mmCIF file of C-alpha atoms and ligand atoms in Angstrom:
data_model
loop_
_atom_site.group_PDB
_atom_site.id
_atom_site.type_symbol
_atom_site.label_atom_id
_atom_site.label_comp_id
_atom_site.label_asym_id
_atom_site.label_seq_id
_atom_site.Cartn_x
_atom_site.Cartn_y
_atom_site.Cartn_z
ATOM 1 C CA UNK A 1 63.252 52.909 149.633
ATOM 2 C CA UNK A 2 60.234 51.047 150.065
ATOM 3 C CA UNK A 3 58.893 51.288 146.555
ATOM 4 C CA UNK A 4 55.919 48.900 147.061
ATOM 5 C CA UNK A 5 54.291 52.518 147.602
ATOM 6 C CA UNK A 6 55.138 54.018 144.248
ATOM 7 C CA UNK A 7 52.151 55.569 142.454
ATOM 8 C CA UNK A 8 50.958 53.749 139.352
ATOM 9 C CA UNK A 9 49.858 56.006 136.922
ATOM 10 C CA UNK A 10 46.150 56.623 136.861
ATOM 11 C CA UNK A 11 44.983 56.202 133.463
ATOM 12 C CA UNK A 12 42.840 59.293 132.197
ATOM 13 C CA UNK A 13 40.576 59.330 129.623
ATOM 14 C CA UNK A 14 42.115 59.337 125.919
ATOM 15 C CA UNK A 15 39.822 62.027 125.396
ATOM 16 C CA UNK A 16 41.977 64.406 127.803
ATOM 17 C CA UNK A 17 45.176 65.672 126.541
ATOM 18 C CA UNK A 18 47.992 64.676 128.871
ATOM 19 C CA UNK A 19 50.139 66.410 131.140
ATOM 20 C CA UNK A 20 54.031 66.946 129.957
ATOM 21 C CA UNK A 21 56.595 66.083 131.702
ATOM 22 C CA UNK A 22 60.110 66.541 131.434
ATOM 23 C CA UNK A 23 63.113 65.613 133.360
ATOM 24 C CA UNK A 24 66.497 67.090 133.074
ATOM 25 C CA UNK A 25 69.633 68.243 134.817
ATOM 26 C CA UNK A 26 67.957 66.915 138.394
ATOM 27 C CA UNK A 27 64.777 68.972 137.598
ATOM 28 C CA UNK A 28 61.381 67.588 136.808
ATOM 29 C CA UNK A 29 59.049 69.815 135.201
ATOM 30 C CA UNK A 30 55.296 69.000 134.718
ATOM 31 C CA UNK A 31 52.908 71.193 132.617
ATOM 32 C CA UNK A 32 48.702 70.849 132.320
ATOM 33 C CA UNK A 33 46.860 71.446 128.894
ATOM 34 C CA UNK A 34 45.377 74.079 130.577
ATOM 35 C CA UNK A 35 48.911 76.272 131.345
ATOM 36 C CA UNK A 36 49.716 76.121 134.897
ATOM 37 C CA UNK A 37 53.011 74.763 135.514
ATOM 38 C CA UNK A 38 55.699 73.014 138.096
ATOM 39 C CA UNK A 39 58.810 72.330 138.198
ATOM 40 C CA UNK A 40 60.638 70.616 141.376
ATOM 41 C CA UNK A 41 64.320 70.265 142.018
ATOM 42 C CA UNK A 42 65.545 66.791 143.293
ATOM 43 C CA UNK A 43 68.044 68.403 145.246
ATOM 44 C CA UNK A 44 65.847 68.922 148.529
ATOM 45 C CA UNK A 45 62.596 67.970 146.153
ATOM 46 C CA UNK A 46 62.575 71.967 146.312
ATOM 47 C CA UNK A 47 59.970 73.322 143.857
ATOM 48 C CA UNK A 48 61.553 76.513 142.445
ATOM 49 C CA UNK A 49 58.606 77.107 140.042
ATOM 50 C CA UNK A 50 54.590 77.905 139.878
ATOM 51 C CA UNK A 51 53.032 79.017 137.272
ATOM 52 C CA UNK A 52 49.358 79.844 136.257
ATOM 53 C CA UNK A 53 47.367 82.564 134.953
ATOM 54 C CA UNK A 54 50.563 82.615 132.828
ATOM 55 C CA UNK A 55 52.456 84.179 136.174
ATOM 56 C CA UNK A 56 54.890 82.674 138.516
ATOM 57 C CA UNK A 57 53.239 82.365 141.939
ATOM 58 C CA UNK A 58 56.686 81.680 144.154
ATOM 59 C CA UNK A 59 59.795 83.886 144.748
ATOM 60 C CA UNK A 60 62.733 82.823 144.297
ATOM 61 C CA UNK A 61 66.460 84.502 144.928
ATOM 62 C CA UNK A 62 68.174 85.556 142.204
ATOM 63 C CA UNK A 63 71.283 84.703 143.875
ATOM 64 C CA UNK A 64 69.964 81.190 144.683
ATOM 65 C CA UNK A 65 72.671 78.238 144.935
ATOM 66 C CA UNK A 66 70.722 75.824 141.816
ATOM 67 C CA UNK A 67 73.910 73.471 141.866
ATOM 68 C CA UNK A 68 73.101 71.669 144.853
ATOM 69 C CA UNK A 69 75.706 73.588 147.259
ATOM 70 C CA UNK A 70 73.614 74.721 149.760
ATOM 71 C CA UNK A 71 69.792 74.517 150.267
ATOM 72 C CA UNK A 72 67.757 76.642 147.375
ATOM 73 C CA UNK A 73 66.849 80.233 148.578
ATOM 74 C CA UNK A 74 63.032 80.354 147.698
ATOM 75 C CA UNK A 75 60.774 78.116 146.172
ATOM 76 C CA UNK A 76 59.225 75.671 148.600
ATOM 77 C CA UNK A 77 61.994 74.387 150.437
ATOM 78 C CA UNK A 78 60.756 71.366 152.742
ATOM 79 C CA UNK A 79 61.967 71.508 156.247
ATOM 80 C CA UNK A 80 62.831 68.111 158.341
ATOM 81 C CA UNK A 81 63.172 66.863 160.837
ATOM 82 C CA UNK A 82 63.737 69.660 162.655
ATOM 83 C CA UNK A 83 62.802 73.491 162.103
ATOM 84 C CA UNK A 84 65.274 76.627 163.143
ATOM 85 C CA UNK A 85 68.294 76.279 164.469
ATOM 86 C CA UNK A 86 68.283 72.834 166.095
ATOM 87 C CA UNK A 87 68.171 72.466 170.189
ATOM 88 C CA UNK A 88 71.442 71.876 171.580
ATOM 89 C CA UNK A 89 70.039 69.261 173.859
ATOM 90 C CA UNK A 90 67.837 67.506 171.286
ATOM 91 C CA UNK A 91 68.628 64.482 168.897
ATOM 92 C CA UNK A 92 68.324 66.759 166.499
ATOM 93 C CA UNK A 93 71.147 68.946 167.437
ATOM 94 C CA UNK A 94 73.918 68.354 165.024
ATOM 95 C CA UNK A 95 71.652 68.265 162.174
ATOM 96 C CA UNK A 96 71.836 72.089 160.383
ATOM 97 C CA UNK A 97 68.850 74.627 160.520
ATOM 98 C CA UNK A 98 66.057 73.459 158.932
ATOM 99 C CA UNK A 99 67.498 69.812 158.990
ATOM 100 C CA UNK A 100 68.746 67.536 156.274
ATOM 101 C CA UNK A 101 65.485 67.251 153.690
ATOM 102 C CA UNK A 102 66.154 70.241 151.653
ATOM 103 C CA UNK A 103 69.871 69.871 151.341
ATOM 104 C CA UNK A 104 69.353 66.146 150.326
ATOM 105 C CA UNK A 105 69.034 64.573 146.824
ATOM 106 C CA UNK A 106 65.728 62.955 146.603
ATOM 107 C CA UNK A 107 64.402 60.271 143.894
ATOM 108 C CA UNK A 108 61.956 61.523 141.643
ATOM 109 C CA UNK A 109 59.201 58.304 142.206
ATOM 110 C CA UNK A 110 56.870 59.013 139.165
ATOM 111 C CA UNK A 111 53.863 60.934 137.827
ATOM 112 C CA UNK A 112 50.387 59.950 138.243
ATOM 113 C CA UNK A 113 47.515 62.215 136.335
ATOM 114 C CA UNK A 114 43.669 62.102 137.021
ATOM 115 C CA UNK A 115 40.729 64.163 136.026
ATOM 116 C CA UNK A 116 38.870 66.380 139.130
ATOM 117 C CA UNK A 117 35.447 68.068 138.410
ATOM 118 C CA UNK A 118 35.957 71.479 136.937
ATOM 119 C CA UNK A 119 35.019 74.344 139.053
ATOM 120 C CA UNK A 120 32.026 74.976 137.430
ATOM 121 C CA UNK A 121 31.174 71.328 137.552
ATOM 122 C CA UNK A 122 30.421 70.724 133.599
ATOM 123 C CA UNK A 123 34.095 69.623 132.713
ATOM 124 C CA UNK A 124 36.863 67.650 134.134
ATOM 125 C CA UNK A 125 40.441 69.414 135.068
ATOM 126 C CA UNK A 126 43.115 67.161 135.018
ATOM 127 C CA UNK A 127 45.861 67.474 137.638
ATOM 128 C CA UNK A 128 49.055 65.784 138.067
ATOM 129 C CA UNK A 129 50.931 64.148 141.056
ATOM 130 C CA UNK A 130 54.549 64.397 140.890
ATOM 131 C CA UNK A 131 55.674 62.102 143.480
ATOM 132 C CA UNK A 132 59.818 62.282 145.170
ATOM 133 C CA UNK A 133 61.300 59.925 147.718
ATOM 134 C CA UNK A 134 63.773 59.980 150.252
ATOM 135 C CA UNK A 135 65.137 57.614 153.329
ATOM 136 C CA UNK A 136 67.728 56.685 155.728
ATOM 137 C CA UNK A 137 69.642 54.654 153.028
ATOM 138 C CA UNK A 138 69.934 57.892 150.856
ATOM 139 C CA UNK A 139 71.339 60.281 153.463
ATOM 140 C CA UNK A 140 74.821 60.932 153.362
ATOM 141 C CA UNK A 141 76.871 59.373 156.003
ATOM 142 C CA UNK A 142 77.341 63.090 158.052
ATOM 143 C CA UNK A 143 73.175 62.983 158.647
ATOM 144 C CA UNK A 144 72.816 59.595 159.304
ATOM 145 C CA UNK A 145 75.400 59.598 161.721
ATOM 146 C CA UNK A 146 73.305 62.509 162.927
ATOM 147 C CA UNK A 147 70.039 61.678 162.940
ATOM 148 C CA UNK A 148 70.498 57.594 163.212
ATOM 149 C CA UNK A 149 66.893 56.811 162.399
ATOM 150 C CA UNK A 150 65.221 54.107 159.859
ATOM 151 C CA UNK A 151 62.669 56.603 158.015
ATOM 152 C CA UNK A 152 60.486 56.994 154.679
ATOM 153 C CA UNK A 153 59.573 60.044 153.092
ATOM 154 C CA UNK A 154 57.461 60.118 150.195
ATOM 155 C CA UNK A 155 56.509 64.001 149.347
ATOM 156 C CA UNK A 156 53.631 64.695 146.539
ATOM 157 C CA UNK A 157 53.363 67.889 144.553
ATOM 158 C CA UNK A 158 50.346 67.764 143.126
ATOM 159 C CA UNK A 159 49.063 70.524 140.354
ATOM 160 C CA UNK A 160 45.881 71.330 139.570
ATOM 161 C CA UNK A 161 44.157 74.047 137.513
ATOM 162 C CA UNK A 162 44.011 76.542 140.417
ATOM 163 C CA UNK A 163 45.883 74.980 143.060
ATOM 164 C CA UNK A 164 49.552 73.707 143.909
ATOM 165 C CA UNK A 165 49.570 71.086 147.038
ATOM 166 C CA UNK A 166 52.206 69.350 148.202
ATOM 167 C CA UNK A 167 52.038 66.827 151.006
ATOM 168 C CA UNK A 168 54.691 64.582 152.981
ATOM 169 C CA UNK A 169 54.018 61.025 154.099
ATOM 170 C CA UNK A 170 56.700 59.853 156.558
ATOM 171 C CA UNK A 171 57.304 56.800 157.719
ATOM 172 C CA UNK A 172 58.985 54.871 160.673
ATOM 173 C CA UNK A 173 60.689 52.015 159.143
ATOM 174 C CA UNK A 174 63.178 51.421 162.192
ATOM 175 C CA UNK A 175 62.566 49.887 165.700
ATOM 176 C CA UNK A 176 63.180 52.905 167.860
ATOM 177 C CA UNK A 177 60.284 55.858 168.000
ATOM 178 C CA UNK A 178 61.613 59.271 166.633
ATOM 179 C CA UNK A 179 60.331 62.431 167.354
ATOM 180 C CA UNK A 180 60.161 65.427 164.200
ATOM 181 C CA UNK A 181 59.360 68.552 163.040
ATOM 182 C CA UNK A 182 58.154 69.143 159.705
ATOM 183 C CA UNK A 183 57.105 72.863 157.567
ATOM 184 C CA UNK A 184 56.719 73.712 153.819
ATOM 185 C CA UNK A 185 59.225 77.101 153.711
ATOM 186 C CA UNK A 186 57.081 78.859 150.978
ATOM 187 C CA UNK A 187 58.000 81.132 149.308
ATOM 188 C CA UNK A 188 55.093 83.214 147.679
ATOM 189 C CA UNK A 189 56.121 86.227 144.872
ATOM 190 C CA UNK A 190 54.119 89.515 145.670
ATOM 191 C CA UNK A 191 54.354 92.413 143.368
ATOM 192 C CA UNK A 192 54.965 95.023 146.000
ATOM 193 C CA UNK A 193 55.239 94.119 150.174
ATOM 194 C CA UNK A 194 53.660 96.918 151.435
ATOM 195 C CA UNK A 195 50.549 96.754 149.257
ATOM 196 C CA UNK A 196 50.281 93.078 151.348
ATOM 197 C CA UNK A 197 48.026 91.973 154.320
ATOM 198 C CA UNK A 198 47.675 88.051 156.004
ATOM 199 C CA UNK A 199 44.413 87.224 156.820
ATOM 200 C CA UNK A 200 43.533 84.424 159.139
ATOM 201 C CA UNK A 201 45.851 85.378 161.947
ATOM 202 C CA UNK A 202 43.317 87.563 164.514
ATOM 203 C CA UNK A 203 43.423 86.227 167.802
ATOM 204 C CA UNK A 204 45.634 83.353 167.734
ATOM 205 C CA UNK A 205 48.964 83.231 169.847
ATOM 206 C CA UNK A 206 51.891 83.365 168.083
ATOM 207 C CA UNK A 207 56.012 83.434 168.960
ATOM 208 C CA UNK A 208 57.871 86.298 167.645
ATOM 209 C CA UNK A 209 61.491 85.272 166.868
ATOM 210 C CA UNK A 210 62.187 89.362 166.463
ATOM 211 C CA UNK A 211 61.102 89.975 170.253
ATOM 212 C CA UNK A 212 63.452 87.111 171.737
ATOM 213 C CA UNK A 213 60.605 84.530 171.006
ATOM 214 C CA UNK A 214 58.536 86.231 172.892
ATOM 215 C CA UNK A 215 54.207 85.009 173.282
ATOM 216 C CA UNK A 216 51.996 87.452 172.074
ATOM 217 C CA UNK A 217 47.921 87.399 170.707
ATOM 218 C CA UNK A 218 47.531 88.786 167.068
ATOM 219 C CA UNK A 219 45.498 91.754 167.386
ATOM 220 C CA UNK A 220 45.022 92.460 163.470
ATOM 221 C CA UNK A 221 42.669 90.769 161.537
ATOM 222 C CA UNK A 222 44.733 92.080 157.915
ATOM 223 C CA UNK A 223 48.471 92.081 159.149
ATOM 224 C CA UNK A 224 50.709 94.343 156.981
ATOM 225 C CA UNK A 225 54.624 93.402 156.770
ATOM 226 C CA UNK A 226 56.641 96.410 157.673
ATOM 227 C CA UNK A 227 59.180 95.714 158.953
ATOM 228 C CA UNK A 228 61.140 92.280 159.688
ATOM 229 C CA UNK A 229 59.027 89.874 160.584
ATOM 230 C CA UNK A 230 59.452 86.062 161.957
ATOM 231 C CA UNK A 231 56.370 84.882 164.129
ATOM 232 C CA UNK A 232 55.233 81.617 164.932
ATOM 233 C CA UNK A 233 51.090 81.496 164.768
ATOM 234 C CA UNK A 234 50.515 78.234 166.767
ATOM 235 C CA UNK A 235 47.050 75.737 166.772
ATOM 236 C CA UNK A 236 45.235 77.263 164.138
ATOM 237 C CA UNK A 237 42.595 74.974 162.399
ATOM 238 C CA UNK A 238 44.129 73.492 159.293
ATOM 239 C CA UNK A 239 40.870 74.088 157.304
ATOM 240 C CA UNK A 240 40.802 78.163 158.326
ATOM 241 C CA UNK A 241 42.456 79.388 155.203
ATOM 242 C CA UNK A 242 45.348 82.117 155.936
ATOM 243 C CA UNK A 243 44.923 84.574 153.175
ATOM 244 C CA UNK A 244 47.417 87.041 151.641
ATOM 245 C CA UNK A 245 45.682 89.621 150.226
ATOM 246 C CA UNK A 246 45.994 93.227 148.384
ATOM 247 C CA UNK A 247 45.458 96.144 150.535
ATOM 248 C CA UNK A 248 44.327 98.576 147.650
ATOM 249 C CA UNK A 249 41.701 96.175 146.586
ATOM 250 C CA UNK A 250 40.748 93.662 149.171
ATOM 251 C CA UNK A 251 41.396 90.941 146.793
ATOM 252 C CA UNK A 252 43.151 87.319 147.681
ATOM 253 C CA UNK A 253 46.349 86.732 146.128
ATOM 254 C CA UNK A 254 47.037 83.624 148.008
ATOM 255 C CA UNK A 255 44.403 81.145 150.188
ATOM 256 C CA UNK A 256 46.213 78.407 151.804
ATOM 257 C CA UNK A 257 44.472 75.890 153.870
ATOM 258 C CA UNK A 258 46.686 72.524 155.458
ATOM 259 C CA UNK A 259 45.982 69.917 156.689
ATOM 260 C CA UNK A 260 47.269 67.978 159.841
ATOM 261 C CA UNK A 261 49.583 71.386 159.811
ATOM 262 C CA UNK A 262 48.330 73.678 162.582
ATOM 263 C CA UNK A 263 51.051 76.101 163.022
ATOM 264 C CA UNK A 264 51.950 78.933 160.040
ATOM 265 C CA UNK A 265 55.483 80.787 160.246
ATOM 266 C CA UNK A 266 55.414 84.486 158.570
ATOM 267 C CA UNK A 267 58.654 85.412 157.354
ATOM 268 C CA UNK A 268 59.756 88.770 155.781
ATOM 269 C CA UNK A 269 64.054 89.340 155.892
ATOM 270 C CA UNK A 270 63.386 93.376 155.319
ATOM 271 C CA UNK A 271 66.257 95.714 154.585
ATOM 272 C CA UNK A 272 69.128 94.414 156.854
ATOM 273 C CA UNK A 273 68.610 90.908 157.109
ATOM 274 C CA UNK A 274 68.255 90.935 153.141
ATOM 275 C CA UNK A 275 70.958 92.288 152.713
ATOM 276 C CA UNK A 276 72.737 90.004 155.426
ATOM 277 C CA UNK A 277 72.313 86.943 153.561
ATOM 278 C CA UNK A 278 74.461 86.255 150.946
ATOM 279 C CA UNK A 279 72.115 83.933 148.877
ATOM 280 C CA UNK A 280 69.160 86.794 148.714
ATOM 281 C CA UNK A 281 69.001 89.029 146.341
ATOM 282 C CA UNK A 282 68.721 91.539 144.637
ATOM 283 C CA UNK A 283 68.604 93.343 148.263
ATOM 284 C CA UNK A 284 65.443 95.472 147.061
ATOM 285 C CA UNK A 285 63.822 91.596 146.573
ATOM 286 C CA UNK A 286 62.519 91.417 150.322
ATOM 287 C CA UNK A 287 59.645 94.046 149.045
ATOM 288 C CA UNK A 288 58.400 90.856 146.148
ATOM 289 C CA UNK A 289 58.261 88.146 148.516
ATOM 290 C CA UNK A 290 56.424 86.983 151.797
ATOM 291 C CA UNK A 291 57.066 83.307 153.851
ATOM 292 C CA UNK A 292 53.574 81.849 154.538
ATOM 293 C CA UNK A 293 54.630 78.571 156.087
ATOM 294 C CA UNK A 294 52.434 75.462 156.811
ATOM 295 C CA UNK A 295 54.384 73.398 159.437
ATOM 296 C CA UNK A 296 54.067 71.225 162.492
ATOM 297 C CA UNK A 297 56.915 73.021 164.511
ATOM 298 C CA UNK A 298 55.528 74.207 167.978
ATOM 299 C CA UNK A 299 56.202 70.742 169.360
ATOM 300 C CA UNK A 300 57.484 67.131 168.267
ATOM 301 C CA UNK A 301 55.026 65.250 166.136
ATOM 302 C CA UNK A 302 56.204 61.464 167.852
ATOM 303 C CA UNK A 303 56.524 58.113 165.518
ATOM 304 C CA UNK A 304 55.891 54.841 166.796
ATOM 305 C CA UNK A 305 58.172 52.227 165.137
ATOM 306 C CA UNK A 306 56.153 50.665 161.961
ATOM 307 C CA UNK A 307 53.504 53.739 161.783
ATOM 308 C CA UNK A 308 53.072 56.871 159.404
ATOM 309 C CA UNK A 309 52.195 60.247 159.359
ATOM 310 C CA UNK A 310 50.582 62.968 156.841
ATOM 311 C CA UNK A 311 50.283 66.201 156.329
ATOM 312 C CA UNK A 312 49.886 68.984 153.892
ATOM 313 C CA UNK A 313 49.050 72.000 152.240
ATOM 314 C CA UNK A 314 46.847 73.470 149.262
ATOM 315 C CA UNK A 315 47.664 76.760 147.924
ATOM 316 C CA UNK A 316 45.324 78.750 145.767
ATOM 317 C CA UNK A 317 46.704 81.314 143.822
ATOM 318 C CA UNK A 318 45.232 84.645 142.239
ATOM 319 C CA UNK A 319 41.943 83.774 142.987
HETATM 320 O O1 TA6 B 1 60.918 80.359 158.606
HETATM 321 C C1 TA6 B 1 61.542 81.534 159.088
HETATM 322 C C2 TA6 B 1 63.000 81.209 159.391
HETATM 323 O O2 TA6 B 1 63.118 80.261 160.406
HETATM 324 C C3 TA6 B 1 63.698 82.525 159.749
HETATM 325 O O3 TA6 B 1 64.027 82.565 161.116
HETATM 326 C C4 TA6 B 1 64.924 82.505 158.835
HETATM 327 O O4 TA6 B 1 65.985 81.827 159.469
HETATM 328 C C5 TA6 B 1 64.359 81.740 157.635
HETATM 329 O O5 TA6 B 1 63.633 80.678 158.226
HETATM 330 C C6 TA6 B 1 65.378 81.296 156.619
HETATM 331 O O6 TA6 B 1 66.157 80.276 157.161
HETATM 332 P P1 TA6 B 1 67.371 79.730 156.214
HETATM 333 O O7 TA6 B 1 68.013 78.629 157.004
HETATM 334 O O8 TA6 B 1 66.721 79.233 154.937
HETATM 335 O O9 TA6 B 1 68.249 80.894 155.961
#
């Protein structure tokens, strides 16, 4: 792992109390003077935990595998290099669905803190970077063998007073170009499905993986989740923020804007496929959760040998 990279902690003014941080059993938790909260697992650098305004903002299974048996249903799992089931005809296709990043152990690189204007401008917020590695030389033999490419990854969760981001750097670090996919698998906890709508979504294309991937135009400008739902929204702009809101009220649970990410995956299991999977539970659990996924996935992001890419997401919660 290069490590020439690794973040050196930004000093913050004394006067500023300091983020915690704690690290134990393979999970880092982080915490700001202010409340909010993360904590990241270093088994697929999954983050399993959200809070602020004192509530947790991500679902996550109670039937989850935490032991670092199979990848962790909920959270933010990070998809790589490849998302879905895997092409049969691609490089990619003995790698699992989803690929190899959130079934890998990662290295937790370090913390870095630093103070950001307050919303109201008079005061400083400080937020802190929690930064996790992963390359070639850490993969286990099975997905190197599979994926036989020299790579970096160097994925930030960043916490802030109103926001959770988390980004992924990757690097080329062979001689050959490779070709990836890449999505953050969020997981966001609602208090009751059918009280939800997505905003953002009105007239842009979108794959449904219910319809036999079919192309279709998104008609609603507030989509409610009743039933099962997998689409692909393609080429949206980053900056447009896709909004989950409440229906009885109008008001934003969830903003999430991205950035060099321009397609977003809505996922909801419902009743069958709930209950089909093993790892999700309790059944009833589809109705407190909803998939709003930042990704590049629609086509193959391609890296020259030496060069980088980045991309990322912001979440705001409870606004
Ligand atoms: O992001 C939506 C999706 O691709 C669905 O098709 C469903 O497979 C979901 O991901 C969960 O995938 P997983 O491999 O975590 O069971």
């Amino acid at each position: 792992m290069d490590r020439s990279n690794k973040p050196s902690a930004i000093g913050v003014g004394t006067s500023l109390p300091q983020p915690s941080l704690s690290i134990q059993d393979n999970v880092i938790e982080a915490s700001l003077p202010t409340g909010q909260s993360v904590k990241v697992h270093l088994y697929g650098a999954t983050v399993t935990s959200w809070k602020a305004n004192g509530k947790e903002q991500l679902f996550v299974s109670e039937k989850a595998h935490l032991d670092g048996s199979k990848p962790i249903r909920g959270g933010i799992p990070l998809v790589f290099p490849v998302f879905g089931p895997p092409p049969q005809t691609h490089v990619t296709s003995s790698l699992p669905q989803h690929g190899f990043a959130r079934n890998s152990n990662w290295e937790f690189l370090g913390k870095s803190s630093s103070e950001a204007p307050g919303r109201d401008g008079d005061r400083t917020d400080l937020t802190v970077k929690l930064d996790f590695g992963l390359s070639h030389t850490m993969l286990t033999e099975e997905f190197r063998e599979a994926w036989p490419y020299e790579f970096g990854l160097v994925y930030s969760v960043t916490l802030t007073k109103d926001t959770l981001e988390t980004a992924l750097q990757v690097r080329n670090e062979g001689k050959q170009n490779f070709e990836f996919q890449v999505l953050m698998h969020t997981y966001l906890n609602v208090a009751d499905i059918s009280d939800v709508r997505v905003k953002g979504l009105e007239s842009k294309t979108y794959i449904d993986k219910v319809l036999q991937a079919t192309s279709h135009v998104e008609t609603s400008s507030a989509l409610p989740i009743t039933q099962e739902t997998d689409r692909v929204y393609q080429n949206l702009d980053p900056a447009v923020p896709v909004v989950v809101t409440s229906a009885k009220d109008d008001q934003p649970l969830f903003s999430i804007t991205r950035e060099a990410l321009k397609d977003v995956v809505v996922w909801n299991p419902w009743i069958e496929k709930a209950k089909g999977m093993a790892d999700f539970g309790p059944d009833e659990a589809y109705k407190n959760m909803i998939c709003v996924e930042a990704g590049s996935v629609s086509g193959w992001q391609t890296l020259e040998a030496g060069e980088a890419w980045e991309g990322g997401q912001s979440i705001k919660s409870r606004l």
